[in-house]
Amino acid sequence: MSPGLVSRALDRGAIAFLVTLAVIGALVPVLNLAVPPSSPFYLSSYFVALFGKYLCFAILALAIDLIWGYCGILSLGHGAFFALGGYAMGMYLMRQIGTRGVYAHPTLPDFMVFLNWPELPVYWYGFQHFPYALFMVVFVPGALAFVFGWFAFRSRVTGVYLSIITQALTFALMLGFFRNNFGFGGNNGLTDFKDILGFNVQAPGTRAALFIASMVALMLGFVICRVVVSSKFGKVLVAIRDAEARTRFLGYRVEAYKLLVFTLSACMAGVAGALYVPQVGIINPSEFSPANSIEAVIWVAVGGRGTLTGAVLGAVLVNYGKTYFTSGFLAPYWLFVLGGLFIAVTLLLPRGIVGTMHHWWGEWQARRQAARAEAKPSGLPDGAPRAAE
């Protein structure tokens, strides 16, 4: 991305949002590492890991908003790309355990020793190297999205049918990863991580570094999305969302545009999953659950579809509410709260929180300009001096 393209894509609101993220990204690790635990400003490592997880969810929400809010592609299976990125990072972390596992095998992870695997599967080769793992974090979700999108978009599958197919995709992957002979830990998944790049994943410094990495990834993802939606490419995406048949009639290759943005969105989801795994300490097939993908769509709807900042805000707010409601006597009622929240937003705030604020601000500015126009004396151009009385 050229600096000129980035500068044109970032307005005052976007710059203010990025500055806010940068301040939070710098302040949280300082309050965790440099402030004594006795201070009221001290933030625990639990808080750092918790909000690091929220940042990963915010990246996933950005990825969904890019395709749903600006191209009209409602994916109910984006959790699959998130989980694939998480499994790629989990495989790297498992290879770092080595002889420190329960069975002290130098090559095989513990679950493979327990299941009597004779040797390491071919698709596990290379994951002991961090650069290779990073490449697979992006490549695997992107390749799956490209292949899936190639067939779906060329077949002109749209609307609710596409949503159902994406949901079927993530459900099929969940069933496959639950199998022990799939080579990914079965229903237990991958866990008991020790190190990342030689640093203890449980150490406060490592948790703070992962939080910073998540914040940087969120900021970078936001900038990429802003550049995309502010460009001519983004204008075509909006045209596809609002009138796909007309856009195709004008000569645009609609399928190519949709395929490219869908693949980019899947890569962003994979990065989010890769940052999520070392902070929570586990990845298992439940991350493929269609309910997780549907919940991610709710984050975007609550924050404001087609606003980017709203997707981030919705992910953080809804997940904070989930943490609050599932940690006490209200835990059994969380799904009712989530469903009620979605219904309330649909009926009362169809534009979401940020979208509604933008709408109210636009109306207020329009009323203000109308009032100014009425207050001007008729027959005089702007800036013309009044006749002396």
Coordinates of C-alpha atoms in Angstrom, one line a residue:
M1 CA 0.0 0.0 0.0
S2 CA 1.4 3.4 -1.0
P3 CA 1.4 6.2 1.7
G4 CA -0.7 8.4 -0.6
L5 CA -3.4 5.7 -0.8
V6 CA -3.4 5.2 2.9
S7 CA -3.6 8.9 3.7
R8 CA -6.6 9.3 1.3
A9 CA -8.4 6.4 3.0
L10 CA -8.0 7.7 6.6
D11 CA -10.3 10.6 7.5
R12 CA -10.3 12.3 10.9
G13 CA -12.6 9.7 12.5
A14 CA -10.3 6.8 11.3
I15 CA -7.2 8.6 12.5
A16 CA -8.8 9.3 15.9
F17 CA -9.8 5.6 16.2
L18 CA -6.3 4.4 15.3
V19 CA -4.8 6.8 17.9
T20 CA -7.1 5.5 20.5
L21 CA -6.1 1.9 19.8
A22 CA -2.4 2.9 19.9
V23 CA -2.9 4.6 23.3
I24 CA -4.7 1.5 24.7
G25 CA -2.0 -0.8 23.2
A26 CA 0.8 1.1 24.9
L27 CA -1.1 1.8 28.2
V28 CA -2.3 -1.7 29.1
P29 CA 1.2 -3.4 29.0
V30 CA 2.6 -0.5 31.1
L31 CA -0.1 -0.8 33.7
N32 CA 0.5 -4.6 33.8
L33 CA 4.3 -4.7 33.9
A34 CA 5.4 -1.4 35.4
V35 CA 2.8 -0.7 38.0
P36 CA 2.9 -2.6 41.4
P37 CA 0.0 -5.0 42.1
S38 CA -0.9 -2.9 45.2
S39 CA -1.7 0.1 43.0
P40 CA -5.3 0.8 42.0
F41 CA -4.1 1.3 38.4
Y42 CA -2.5 -2.2 38.2
L43 CA -3.9 -4.5 35.5
S44 CA -3.6 -8.2 36.0
S45 CA -2.2 -10.7 33.5
Y46 CA -5.7 -12.2 33.4
F47 CA -7.1 -8.8 32.2
V48 CA -4.4 -8.5 29.6
A49 CA -5.1 -12.0 28.2
L50 CA -8.9 -11.4 28.3
F51 CA -8.7 -8.2 26.4
G52 CA -6.1 -9.6 24.0
K53 CA -8.8 -12.2 23.2
Y54 CA -11.3 -9.5 22.6
L55 CA -8.9 -7.9 20.1
C56 CA -8.7 -11.1 18.2
F57 CA -12.5 -11.2 18.1
A58 CA -12.4 -7.6 16.8
I59 CA -10.2 -8.6 13.9
L60 CA -12.6 -11.4 13.1
A61 CA -15.5 -8.9 13.2
L62 CA -13.6 -6.6 10.8
A63 CA -13.2 -9.5 8.4
I64 CA -16.9 -10.2 8.5
D65 CA -17.9 -6.5 8.1
L66 CA -15.6 -6.2 5.1
I67 CA -17.6 -8.8 3.1
W68 CA -21.0 -8.3 4.7
G69 CA -21.2 -4.6 5.3
Y70 CA -19.6 -3.6 2.0
C71 CA -20.2 -6.5 -0.4
G72 CA -23.4 -8.1 0.9
I73 CA -21.8 -11.5 1.5
L74 CA -23.3 -12.9 4.7
S75 CA -21.0 -15.6 5.8
L76 CA -22.2 -17.8 8.6
G77 CA -19.0 -19.9 8.5
H78 CA -16.2 -17.5 9.1
G79 CA -15.4 -19.3 12.3
A80 CA -13.9 -22.0 10.1
F81 CA -11.1 -19.6 8.8
F82 CA -10.6 -18.4 12.4
A83 CA -10.2 -21.9 13.7
L84 CA -7.9 -23.0 10.8
G85 CA -5.5 -20.1 11.6
G86 CA -5.7 -21.1 15.2
Y87 CA -4.8 -24.7 14.4
A88 CA -1.9 -23.6 12.3
M89 CA -0.5 -21.7 15.3
G90 CA -1.4 -24.5 17.7
M91 CA 0.6 -27.0 15.6
Y92 CA 3.7 -24.7 15.8
L93 CA 3.2 -24.4 19.6
M94 CA 2.8 -28.2 19.9
R95 CA 6.1 -28.8 18.0
Q96 CA 7.9 -26.5 20.5
I97 CA 7.0 -28.7 23.5
G98 CA 9.5 -31.4 22.5
T99 CA 10.5 -33.7 25.4
R100 CA 8.7 -31.6 28.0
G101 CA 5.5 -33.4 27.2
V102 CA 3.9 -36.1 29.3
Y103 CA 5.4 -38.8 27.2
A104 CA 8.6 -37.0 26.6
H105 CA 8.7 -37.9 22.9
P106 CA 11.1 -35.7 20.9
T107 CA 8.9 -35.4 17.8
L108 CA 5.3 -36.6 18.3
P109 CA 2.8 -34.6 20.4
D110 CA 1.4 -36.3 23.4
F111 CA -2.0 -37.1 21.8
M112 CA -0.2 -38.9 19.0
V113 CA 1.8 -41.0 21.4
F114 CA -1.4 -41.9 23.3
L115 CA -3.1 -42.9 20.1
N116 CA -0.1 -45.0 19.0
W117 CA 0.7 -43.0 15.9
P118 CA 3.9 -44.5 14.5
E119 CA 5.3 -41.3 13.0
L120 CA 4.5 -37.6 12.5
P121 CA 2.1 -37.0 9.6
V122 CA 3.4 -35.3 6.5
Y123 CA 1.1 -32.2 7.0
W124 CA 2.8 -31.6 10.4
Y125 CA 6.2 -31.2 8.7
G126 CA 7.7 -27.7 8.9
F127 CA 5.6 -26.4 11.8
Q128 CA 8.6 -26.4 14.0
H129 CA 9.6 -23.3 12.2
F130 CA 7.8 -20.1 13.1
P131 CA 8.0 -18.4 9.6
Y132 CA 6.4 -21.6 8.0
A133 CA 3.7 -21.5 10.6
L134 CA 3.0 -17.8 9.9
F135 CA 2.7 -18.6 6.2
M136 CA 0.3 -21.4 6.8
V137 CA -1.8 -19.2 9.2
V138 CA -2.6 -17.1 6.1
F139 CA -2.3 -19.6 3.3
V140 CA -4.6 -22.4 4.6
P141 CA -7.7 -20.1 5.3
G142 CA -7.0 -18.1 2.2
A143 CA -6.7 -21.3 0.0
L144 CA -9.9 -22.8 1.4
A145 CA -11.8 -19.5 0.9
F146 CA -10.5 -19.2 -2.7
V147 CA -11.5 -22.7 -3.6
F148 CA -14.9 -22.4 -1.9
G149 CA -15.5 -18.9 -3.4
W150 CA -14.5 -20.0 -6.9
F151 CA -17.2 -22.6 -7.1
A152 CA -19.8 -20.7 -5.1
F153 CA -19.5 -17.3 -6.8
R154 CA -19.1 -18.8 -10.3
S155 CA -22.3 -20.7 -9.7
R156 CA -23.9 -17.3 -8.6
V157 CA -24.9 -18.6 -5.2
T158 CA -26.1 -15.6 -3.3
G159 CA -28.2 -14.5 -0.3
V160 CA -29.4 -17.0 2.2
Y161 CA -28.3 -20.0 0.1
L162 CA -24.7 -18.8 0.3
S163 CA -25.1 -18.3 4.1
I164 CA -26.3 -21.9 4.5
I165 CA -23.5 -23.3 2.4
T166 CA -20.9 -21.4 4.5
Q167 CA -22.5 -22.8 7.6
A168 CA -22.4 -26.3 6.2
L169 CA -18.7 -25.8 5.4
T170 CA -17.8 -25.0 9.0
F171 CA -20.0 -27.8 10.4
A172 CA -18.3 -30.3 8.1
L173 CA -14.9 -29.2 9.2
M174 CA -16.0 -29.4 12.9
L175 CA -17.0 -33.0 12.4
G176 CA -13.7 -33.9 10.7
F177 CA -11.6 -32.3 13.4
F178 CA -13.5 -34.2 16.1
R179 CA -12.1 -37.4 14.7
N180 CA -9.0 -38.8 16.3
N181 CA -7.6 -40.2 13.1
F182 CA -7.7 -36.7 11.6
G183 CA -4.4 -35.9 13.3
F184 CA -5.4 -32.8 15.2
G185 CA -6.1 -34.0 18.7
G186 CA -9.7 -35.0 18.3
N187 CA -12.2 -33.5 20.7
N188 CA -9.4 -32.4 23.1
G189 CA -7.7 -30.4 20.4
L190 CA -4.2 -28.9 20.9
T191 CA -3.2 -27.6 24.3
D192 CA -0.5 -27.6 27.0
F193 CA 1.6 -25.1 25.1
K194 CA 5.0 -24.1 26.6
D195 CA 6.8 -21.6 24.5
I196 CA 6.4 -19.2 21.6
L197 CA 9.7 -18.0 20.0
G198 CA 11.5 -19.3 23.1
F199 CA 9.4 -17.3 25.6
N200 CA 7.1 -18.9 28.1
V201 CA 3.5 -18.3 27.0
Q202 CA 2.3 -18.0 30.6
A203 CA 4.8 -15.2 31.5
P204 CA 3.4 -11.7 32.0
G205 CA 5.9 -10.3 29.5
T206 CA 4.8 -12.7 26.9
R207 CA 1.1 -12.0 27.5
A208 CA 1.8 -8.3 27.2
A209 CA 3.7 -8.9 24.0
L210 CA 0.9 -10.9 22.5
F211 CA -1.6 -8.2 23.5
I212 CA 0.6 -5.6 21.6
A213 CA 0.8 -7.9 18.6
S214 CA -3.0 -8.3 18.6
M215 CA -3.4 -4.5 18.8
V216 CA -1.0 -4.0 16.0
A217 CA -2.7 -6.6 13.9
L218 CA -6.1 -5.0 14.6
M219 CA -4.8 -1.5 13.5
L220 CA -3.2 -3.0 10.4
G221 CA -6.4 -4.8 9.5
F222 CA -8.4 -1.7 10.0
V223 CA -6.1 0.3 7.7
I224 CA -6.3 -2.4 5.1
C225 CA -10.1 -2.4 5.2
R226 CA -10.2 1.4 5.1
V227 CA -8.0 1.4 2.0
V228 CA -10.1 -1.3 0.3
V229 CA -13.5 0.3 1.0
S230 CA -12.2 3.8 0.1
S231 CA -10.8 2.8 -3.3
K232 CA -12.5 2.3 -6.6
F233 CA -12.5 -1.4 -5.8
G234 CA -14.5 -0.6 -2.7
K235 CA -17.0 1.4 -4.6
V236 CA -17.6 -1.6 -6.9
L237 CA -18.1 -3.8 -3.8
V238 CA -20.8 -1.4 -2.6
A239 CA -22.4 -1.5 -6.1
I240 CA -22.4 -5.3 -5.9
R241 CA -24.0 -5.2 -2.5
D242 CA -26.8 -2.8 -3.6
A243 CA -27.4 -4.0 -7.2
E244 CA -25.4 -7.0 -8.2
A245 CA -27.3 -7.6 -11.5
R246 CA -26.8 -4.0 -12.6
T247 CA -23.1 -4.1 -11.7
R248 CA -22.7 -7.2 -13.8
F249 CA -24.6 -5.6 -16.7
L250 CA -22.2 -2.7 -16.6
G251 CA -19.4 -5.0 -17.5
Y252 CA -17.8 -5.7 -14.1
R253 CA -16.6 -9.2 -13.3
V254 CA -18.7 -9.5 -10.1
E255 CA -17.4 -13.0 -9.3
A256 CA -13.7 -11.8 -9.3
Y257 CA -14.4 -8.9 -7.0
K258 CA -16.3 -11.1 -4.6
L259 CA -13.7 -13.9 -4.7
L260 CA -10.9 -11.5 -3.9
V261 CA -12.6 -9.7 -1.0
F262 CA -13.8 -13.1 0.4
T263 CA -10.3 -14.5 0.3
L264 CA -8.8 -11.4 1.9
S265 CA -11.4 -11.6 4.7
A266 CA -10.6 -15.3 5.3
C267 CA -6.9 -14.4 5.6
M268 CA -7.7 -11.8 8.2
A269 CA -9.8 -14.3 10.2
G270 CA -6.9 -16.7 10.1
V271 CA -4.5 -14.1 11.6
A272 CA -7.1 -13.5 14.3
G273 CA -7.3 -17.2 15.1
A274 CA -3.5 -17.4 15.3
L275 CA -3.2 -14.6 17.8
Y276 CA -6.1 -16.1 19.8
V277 CA -4.6 -19.5 20.5
P278 CA -1.5 -18.6 22.5
Q279 CA -3.5 -16.2 24.6
V280 CA -6.2 -18.7 25.6
G281 CA -3.9 -21.7 25.6
I282 CA -6.1 -24.2 23.7
I283 CA -7.7 -24.8 20.3
N284 CA -10.3 -27.5 19.7
P285 CA -13.0 -28.4 17.2
S286 CA -15.6 -26.4 19.1
E287 CA -14.1 -23.3 17.5
F288 CA -15.6 -24.6 14.2
S289 CA -19.1 -24.5 15.7
P290 CA -21.6 -22.7 13.5
A291 CA -22.9 -20.9 16.6
N292 CA -19.6 -19.1 17.0
S293 CA -19.8 -17.8 13.4
I294 CA -23.4 -16.7 14.0
E295 CA -22.3 -14.9 17.2
A296 CA -19.6 -13.1 15.2
V297 CA -22.2 -11.8 12.8
I298 CA -24.2 -10.5 15.8
W299 CA -21.1 -8.5 16.9
V300 CA -21.1 -6.7 13.6
A301 CA -24.8 -6.1 13.6
V302 CA -24.7 -4.7 17.1
G303 CA -21.7 -2.4 16.4
G304 CA -22.9 -1.3 13.0
R305 CA -22.7 -3.1 9.7
G306 CA -20.6 -1.3 7.1
T307 CA -18.8 1.0 9.5
L308 CA -15.6 -0.9 10.4
T309 CA -15.3 0.9 13.7
G310 CA -18.7 -0.4 14.7
A311 CA -17.5 -4.0 14.1
V312 CA -14.6 -3.5 16.5
L313 CA -16.8 -1.9 19.1
G314 CA -19.5 -4.5 18.8
A315 CA -17.0 -7.4 19.2
V316 CA -15.6 -5.9 22.4
L317 CA -18.9 -4.9 23.9
V318 CA -20.7 -8.2 23.3
N319 CA -17.8 -10.3 24.4
Y320 CA -17.4 -8.2 27.6
G321 CA -21.1 -8.7 28.2
K322 CA -20.6 -12.4 27.6
T323 CA -17.8 -12.5 30.2
Y324 CA -19.9 -10.6 32.7
F325 CA -23.1 -12.6 32.3
T326 CA -21.4 -16.0 32.2
S327 CA -19.4 -15.6 35.4
G328 CA -22.2 -15.5 37.9
F329 CA -25.7 -16.6 38.6
L330 CA -26.8 -15.2 35.2
A331 CA -24.7 -17.7 33.3
P332 CA -27.6 -20.0 32.3
Y333 CA -29.4 -17.0 30.7
W334 CA -26.6 -15.7 28.5
L335 CA -28.0 -17.1 25.3
F336 CA -31.3 -15.5 26.1
V337 CA -29.5 -12.2 26.6
L338 CA -27.6 -12.5 23.4
G339 CA -30.8 -13.4 21.4
G340 CA -32.7 -10.5 23.1
L341 CA -29.8 -8.1 22.2
F342 CA -29.9 -9.2 18.6
I343 CA -33.7 -8.7 18.4
A344 CA -33.5 -5.3 20.1
V345 CA -30.8 -4.1 17.8
T346 CA -32.7 -5.3 14.7
L347 CA -35.9 -3.5 15.8
L348 CA -34.6 -0.4 17.5
L349 CA -31.1 0.1 16.1
P350 CA -31.1 -1.5 12.6
R351 CA -27.9 0.5 11.7
G352 CA -26.1 -0.7 14.9
I353 CA -24.6 1.5 17.5
V354 CA -22.0 3.4 15.3
G355 CA -24.3 3.4 12.3
T356 CA -27.1 5.0 14.3
M357 CA -24.7 7.6 15.7
H358 CA -23.5 8.5 12.2
H359 CA -27.2 8.7 11.0
W360 CA -28.1 11.0 13.9
W361 CA -25.0 13.2 13.3
G362 CA -25.9 13.5 9.7
E363 CA -29.5 14.5 10.5
W364 CA -28.2 17.1 13.0
Q365 CA -25.8 18.6 10.5
A366 CA -28.6 18.7 7.8
R367 CA -30.9 20.5 10.2
R368 CA -28.2 22.9 11.2
Q369 CA -27.4 23.8 7.5
A370 CA -31.1 24.2 6.8
A371 CA -31.4 26.6 9.8
R372 CA -28.4 28.6 8.6
A373 CA -29.9 28.8 5.1
E374 CA -33.2 30.1 6.5
A375 CA -31.5 32.7 8.7
K376 CA -29.7 34.3 5.7
P377 CA -31.4 37.4 4.2
S378 CA -33.0 36.6 0.9
G379 CA -31.4 38.1 -2.3
L380 CA -27.9 38.4 -0.9
P381 CA -25.2 35.9 -1.8
D382 CA -23.0 34.4 0.8
G383 CA -20.6 36.9 2.3
A384 CA -22.3 40.0 0.7
P385 CA -22.4 43.0 3.0
R386 CA -25.7 44.2 4.3
A387 CA -26.9 47.7 3.4
A388 CA -26.5 50.2 6.2
E389 CA -29.6 50.9 8.0

